[in-house]
Short mmCIF file of N, CA and C in Angstrom, two decimals:
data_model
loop_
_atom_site.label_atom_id
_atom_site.label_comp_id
_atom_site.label_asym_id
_atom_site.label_seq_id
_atom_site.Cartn_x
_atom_site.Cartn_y
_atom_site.Cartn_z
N UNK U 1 20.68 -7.65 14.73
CA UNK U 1 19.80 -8.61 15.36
C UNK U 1 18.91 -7.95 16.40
N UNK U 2 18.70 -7.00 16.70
CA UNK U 2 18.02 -5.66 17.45
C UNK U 2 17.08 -5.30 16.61
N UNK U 3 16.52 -5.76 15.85
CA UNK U 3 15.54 -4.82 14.57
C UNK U 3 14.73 -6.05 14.78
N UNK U 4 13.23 -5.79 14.68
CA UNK U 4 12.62 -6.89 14.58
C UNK U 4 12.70 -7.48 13.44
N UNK U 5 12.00 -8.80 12.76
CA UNK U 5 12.24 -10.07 11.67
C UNK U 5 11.64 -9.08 10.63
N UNK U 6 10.42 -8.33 11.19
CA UNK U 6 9.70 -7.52 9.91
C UNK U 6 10.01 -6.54 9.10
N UNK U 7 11.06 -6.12 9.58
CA UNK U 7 11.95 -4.98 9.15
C UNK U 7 13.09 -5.71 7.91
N UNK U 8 12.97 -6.77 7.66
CA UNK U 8 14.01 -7.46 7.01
C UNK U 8 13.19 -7.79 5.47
N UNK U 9 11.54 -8.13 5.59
CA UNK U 9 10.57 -8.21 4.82
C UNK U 9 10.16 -6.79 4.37
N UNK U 10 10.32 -6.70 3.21
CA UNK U 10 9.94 -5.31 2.47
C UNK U 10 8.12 -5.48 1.91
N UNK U 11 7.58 -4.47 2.87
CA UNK U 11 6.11 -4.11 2.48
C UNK U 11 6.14 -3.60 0.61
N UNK U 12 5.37 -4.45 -0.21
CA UNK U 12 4.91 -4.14 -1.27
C UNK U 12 4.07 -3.01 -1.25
N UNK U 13 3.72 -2.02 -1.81
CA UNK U 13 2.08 -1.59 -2.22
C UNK U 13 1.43 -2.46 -3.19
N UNK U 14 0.33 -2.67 -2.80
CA UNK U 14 -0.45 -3.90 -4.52
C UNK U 14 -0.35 -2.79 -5.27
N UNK U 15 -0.45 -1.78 -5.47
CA UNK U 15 -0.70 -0.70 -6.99
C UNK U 15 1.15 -0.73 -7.15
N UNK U 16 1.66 -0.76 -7.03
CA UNK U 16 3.38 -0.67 -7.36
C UNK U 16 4.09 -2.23 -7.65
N UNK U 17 2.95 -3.30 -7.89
CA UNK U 17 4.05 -4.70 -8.17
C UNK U 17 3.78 -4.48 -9.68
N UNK U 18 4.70 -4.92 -9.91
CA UNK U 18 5.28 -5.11 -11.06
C UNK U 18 5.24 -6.79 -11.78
N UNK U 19 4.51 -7.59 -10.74
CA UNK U 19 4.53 -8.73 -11.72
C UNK U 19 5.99 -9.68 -11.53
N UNK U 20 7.64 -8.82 -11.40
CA UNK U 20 8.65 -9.82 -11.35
C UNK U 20 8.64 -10.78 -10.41
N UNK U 21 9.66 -11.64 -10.73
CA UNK U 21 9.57 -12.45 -9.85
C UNK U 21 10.05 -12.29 -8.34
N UNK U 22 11.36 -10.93 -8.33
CA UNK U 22 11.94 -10.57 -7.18
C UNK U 22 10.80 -9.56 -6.10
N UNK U 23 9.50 -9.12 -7.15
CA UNK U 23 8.76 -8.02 -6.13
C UNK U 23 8.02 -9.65 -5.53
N UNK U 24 7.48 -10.83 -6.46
CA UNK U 24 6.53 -11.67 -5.96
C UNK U 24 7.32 -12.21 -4.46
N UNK U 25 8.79 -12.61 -4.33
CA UNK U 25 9.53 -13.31 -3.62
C UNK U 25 9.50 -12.19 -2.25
N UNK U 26 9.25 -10.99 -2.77
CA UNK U 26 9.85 -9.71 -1.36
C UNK U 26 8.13 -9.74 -0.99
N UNK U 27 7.17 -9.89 -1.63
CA UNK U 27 5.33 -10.37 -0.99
C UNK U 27 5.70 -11.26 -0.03
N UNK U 28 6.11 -12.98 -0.69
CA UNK U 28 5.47 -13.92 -0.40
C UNK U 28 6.49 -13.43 1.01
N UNK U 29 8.06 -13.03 1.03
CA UNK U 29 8.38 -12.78 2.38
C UNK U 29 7.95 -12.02 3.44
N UNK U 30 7.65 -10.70 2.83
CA UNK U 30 6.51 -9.66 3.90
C UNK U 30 5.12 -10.61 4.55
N UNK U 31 4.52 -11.75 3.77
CA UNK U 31 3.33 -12.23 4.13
C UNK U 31 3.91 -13.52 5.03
N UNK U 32 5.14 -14.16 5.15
CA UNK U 32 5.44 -15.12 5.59
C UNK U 32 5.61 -14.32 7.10
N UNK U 33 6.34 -13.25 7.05
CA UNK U 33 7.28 -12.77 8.12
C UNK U 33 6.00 -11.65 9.36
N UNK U 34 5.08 -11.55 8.64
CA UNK U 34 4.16 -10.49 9.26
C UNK U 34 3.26 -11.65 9.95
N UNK U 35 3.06 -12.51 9.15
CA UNK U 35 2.17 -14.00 9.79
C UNK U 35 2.23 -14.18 11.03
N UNK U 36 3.75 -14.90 10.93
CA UNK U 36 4.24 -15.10 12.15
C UNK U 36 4.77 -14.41 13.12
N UNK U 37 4.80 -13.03 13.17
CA UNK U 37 4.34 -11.90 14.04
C UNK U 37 3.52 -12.20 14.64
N UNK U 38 2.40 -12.25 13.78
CA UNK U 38 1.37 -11.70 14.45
C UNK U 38 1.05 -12.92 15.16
N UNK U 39 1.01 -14.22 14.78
CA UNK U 39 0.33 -15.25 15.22
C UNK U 39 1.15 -16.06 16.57
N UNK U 40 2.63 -15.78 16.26
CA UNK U 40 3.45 -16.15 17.33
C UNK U 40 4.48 -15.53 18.11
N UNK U 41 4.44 -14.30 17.67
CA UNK U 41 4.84 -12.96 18.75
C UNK U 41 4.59 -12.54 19.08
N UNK U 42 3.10 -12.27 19.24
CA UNK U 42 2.26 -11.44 19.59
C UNK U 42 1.23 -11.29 20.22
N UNK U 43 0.28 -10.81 20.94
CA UNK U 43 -0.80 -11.33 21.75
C UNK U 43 -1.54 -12.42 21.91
N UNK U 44 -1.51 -12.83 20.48
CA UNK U 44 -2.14 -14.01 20.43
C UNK U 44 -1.54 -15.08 20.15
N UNK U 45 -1.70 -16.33 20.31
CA UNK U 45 -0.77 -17.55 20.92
C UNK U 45 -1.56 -18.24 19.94
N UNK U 46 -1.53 -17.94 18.43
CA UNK U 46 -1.77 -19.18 17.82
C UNK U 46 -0.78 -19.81 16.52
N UNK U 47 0.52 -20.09 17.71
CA UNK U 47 1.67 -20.25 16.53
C UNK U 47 1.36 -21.92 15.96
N UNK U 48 0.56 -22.00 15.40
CA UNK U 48 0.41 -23.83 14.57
C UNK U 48 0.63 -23.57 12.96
N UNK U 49 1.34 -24.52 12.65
CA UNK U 49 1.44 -24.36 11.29
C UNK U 49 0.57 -24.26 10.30
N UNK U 50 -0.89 -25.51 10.70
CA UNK U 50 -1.92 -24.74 9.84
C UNK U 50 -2.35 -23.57 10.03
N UNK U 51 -2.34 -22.87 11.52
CA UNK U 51 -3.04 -21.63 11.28
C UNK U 51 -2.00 -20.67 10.12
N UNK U 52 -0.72 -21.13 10.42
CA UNK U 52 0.11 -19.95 9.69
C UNK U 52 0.12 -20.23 8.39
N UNK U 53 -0.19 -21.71 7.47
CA UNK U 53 -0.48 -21.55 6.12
C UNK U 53 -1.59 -20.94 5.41
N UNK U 54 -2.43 -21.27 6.57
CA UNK U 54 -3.96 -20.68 6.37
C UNK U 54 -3.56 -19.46 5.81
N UNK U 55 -3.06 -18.39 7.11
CA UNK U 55 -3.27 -16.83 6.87
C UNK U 55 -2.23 -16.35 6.14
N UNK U 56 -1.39 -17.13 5.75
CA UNK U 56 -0.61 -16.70 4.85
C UNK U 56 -1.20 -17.06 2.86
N UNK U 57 -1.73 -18.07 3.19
CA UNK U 57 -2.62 -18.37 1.22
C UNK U 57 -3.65 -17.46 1.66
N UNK U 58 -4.24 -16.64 2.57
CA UNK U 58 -4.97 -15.78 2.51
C UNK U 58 -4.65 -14.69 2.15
N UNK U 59 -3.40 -14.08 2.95
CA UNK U 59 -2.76 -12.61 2.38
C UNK U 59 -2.47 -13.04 1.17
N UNK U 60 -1.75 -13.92 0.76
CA UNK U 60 -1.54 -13.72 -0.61
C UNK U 60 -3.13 -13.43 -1.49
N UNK U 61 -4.15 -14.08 -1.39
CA UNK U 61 -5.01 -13.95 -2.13
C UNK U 61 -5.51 -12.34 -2.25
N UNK U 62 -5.32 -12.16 -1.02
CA UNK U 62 -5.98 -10.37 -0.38
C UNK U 62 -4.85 -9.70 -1.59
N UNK U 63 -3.47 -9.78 -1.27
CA UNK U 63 -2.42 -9.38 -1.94
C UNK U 63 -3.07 -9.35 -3.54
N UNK U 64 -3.13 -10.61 -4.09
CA UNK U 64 -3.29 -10.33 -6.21
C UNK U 64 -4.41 -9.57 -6.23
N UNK U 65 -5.81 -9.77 -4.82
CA UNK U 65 -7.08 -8.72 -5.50
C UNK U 65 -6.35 -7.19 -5.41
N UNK U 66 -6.03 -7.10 -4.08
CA UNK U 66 -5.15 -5.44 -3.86
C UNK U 66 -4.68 -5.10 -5.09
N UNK U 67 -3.78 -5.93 -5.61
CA UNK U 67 -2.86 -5.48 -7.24
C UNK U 67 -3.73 -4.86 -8.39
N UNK U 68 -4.93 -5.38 -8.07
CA UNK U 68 -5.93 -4.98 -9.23
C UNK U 68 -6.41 -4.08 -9.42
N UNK U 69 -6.36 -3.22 -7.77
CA UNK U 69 -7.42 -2.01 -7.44
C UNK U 69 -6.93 -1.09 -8.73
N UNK U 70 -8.05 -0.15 -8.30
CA UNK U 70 -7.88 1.05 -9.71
C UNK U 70 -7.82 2.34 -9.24
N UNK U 71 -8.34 2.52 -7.80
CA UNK U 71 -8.40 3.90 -7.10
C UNK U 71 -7.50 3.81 -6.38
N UNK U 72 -5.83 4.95 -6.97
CA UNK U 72 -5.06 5.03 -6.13
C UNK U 72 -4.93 6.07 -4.74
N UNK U 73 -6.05 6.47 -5.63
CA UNK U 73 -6.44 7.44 -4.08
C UNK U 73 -6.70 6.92 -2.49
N UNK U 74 -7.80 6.13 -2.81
CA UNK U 74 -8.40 4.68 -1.51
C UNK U 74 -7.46 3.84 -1.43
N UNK U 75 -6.68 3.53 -2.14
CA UNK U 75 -5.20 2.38 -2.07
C UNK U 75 -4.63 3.50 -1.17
N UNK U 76 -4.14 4.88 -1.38
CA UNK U 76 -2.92 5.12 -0.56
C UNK U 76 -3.45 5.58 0.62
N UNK U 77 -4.59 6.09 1.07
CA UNK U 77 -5.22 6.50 1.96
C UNK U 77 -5.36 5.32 3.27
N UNK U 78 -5.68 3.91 2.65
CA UNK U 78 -5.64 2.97 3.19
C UNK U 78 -4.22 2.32 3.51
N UNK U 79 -3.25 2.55 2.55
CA UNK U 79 -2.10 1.50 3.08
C UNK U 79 -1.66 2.87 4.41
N UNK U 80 -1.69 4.08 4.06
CA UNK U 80 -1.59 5.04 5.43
C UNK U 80 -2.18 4.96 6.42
N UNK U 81 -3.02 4.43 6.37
CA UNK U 81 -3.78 4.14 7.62
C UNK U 81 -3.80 2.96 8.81
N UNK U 82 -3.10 1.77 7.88
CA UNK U 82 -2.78 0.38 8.54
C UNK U 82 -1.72 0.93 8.43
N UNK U 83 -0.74 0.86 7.63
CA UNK U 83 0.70 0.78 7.70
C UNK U 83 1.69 1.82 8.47
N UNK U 84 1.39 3.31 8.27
CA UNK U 84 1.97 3.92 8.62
C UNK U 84 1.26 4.71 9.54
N UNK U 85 0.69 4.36 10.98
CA UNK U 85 0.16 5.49 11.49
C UNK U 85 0.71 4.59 12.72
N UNK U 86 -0.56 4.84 13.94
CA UNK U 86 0.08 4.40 14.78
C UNK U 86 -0.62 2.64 15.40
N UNK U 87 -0.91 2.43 15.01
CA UNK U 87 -2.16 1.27 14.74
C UNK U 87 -0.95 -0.25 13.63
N UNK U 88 -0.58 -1.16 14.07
CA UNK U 88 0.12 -1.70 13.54
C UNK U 88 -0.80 -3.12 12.79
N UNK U 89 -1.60 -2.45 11.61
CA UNK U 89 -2.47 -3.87 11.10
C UNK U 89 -2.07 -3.90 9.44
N UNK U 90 -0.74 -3.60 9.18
CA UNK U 90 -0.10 -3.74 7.63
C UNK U 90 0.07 -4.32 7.23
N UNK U 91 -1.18 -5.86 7.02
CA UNK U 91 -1.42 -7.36 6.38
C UNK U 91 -2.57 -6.61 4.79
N UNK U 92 -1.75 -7.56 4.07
CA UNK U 92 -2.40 -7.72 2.57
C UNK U 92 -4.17 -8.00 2.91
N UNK U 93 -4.39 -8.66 3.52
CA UNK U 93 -5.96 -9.14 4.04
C UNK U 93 -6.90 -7.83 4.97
N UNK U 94 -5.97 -7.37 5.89
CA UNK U 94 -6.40 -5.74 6.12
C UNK U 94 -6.58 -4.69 5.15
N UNK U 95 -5.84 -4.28 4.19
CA UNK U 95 -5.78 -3.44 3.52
C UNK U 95 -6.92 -3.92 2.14
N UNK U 96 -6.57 -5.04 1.83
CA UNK U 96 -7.54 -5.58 0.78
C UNK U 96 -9.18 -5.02 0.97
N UNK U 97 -9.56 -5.69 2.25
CA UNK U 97 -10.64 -5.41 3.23
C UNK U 97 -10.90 -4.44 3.01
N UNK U 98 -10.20 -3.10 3.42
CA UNK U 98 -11.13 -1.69 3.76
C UNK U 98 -10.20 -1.41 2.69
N UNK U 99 -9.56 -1.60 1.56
CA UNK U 99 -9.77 -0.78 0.11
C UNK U 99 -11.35 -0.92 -0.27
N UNK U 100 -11.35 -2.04 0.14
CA UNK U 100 -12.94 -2.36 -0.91
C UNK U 100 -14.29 -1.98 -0.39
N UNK U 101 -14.03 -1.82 0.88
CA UNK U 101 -14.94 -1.43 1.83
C UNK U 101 -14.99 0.51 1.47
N UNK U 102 -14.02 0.90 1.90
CA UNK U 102 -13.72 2.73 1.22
C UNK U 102 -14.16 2.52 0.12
N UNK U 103 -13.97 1.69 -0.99
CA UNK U 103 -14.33 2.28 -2.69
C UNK U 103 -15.75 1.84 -2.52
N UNK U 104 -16.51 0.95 -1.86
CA UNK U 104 -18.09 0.81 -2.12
C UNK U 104 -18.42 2.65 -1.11
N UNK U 105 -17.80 2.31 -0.28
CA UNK U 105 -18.73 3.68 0.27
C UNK U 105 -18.40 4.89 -0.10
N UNK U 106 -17.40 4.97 -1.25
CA UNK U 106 -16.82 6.45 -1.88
C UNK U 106 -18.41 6.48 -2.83
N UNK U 107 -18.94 5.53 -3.23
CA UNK U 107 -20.33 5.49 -4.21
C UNK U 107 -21.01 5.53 -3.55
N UNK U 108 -21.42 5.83 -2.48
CA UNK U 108 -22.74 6.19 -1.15
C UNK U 108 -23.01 7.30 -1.07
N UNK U 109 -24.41 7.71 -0.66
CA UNK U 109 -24.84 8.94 -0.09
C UNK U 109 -25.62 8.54 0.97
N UNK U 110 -25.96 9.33 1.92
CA UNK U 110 -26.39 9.18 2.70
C UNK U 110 -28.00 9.72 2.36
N UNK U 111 -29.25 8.62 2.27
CA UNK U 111 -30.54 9.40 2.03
C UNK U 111 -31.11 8.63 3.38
N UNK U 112 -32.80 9.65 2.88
CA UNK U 112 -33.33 9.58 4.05
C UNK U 112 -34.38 8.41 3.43
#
């Protein structure tokens, strides 16, 4: 009971689900349990239930586009970057975000 709630919710990668029903149940818990972190443990004081259904049918949505990506390169570069560094923003809706944001600008050059 010393471990925080999030530690109990197992982070998916979207490129590693598998579709079962036990990886969908260990999502919908990582997205339930990170929610309410963030929204009512945490700096910000907006523990209401709509806000927390809101951002939770949101990660999930962020979550099935993530599953789709195709560049596992920008997928792992990115879940390293929210998830495991020192910066704590390891929501399906973060990572979704700047996968897609990195893969448009992996097709950029810079002209004059």
């Amino acid at each position: 009971c010393l471990f925080p709630s999030i530690a109990l919710a197992k982070f998916i990668h979207p490129m590693d689900f598998d579709g079962s029903d036990a990886q969908k149940q260990e999502v919908i818990d990582y997205i339930q349990t990170k929610v309410k972190e963030n929204y009512c443990e945490g700096p910000i004081d907006m523990c209401q239930e709509s806000m927390l259904r809101m951002m939770e049918k949101q990660n999930l949505k962020a979550f099935k586009q993530a599953s789709e990506a195709t560049d596992r390169t920008i997928m792992d570069q990115v879940v390293n970057d929210y998830c495991h560094s020192g910066i704590d923003m390891c929501d399906y809706n973060t990572i979704n975000m700047m996968y897609q944001q990195n893969l448009k600008a992996a097709g950029e050059k810079l002209e004059w």
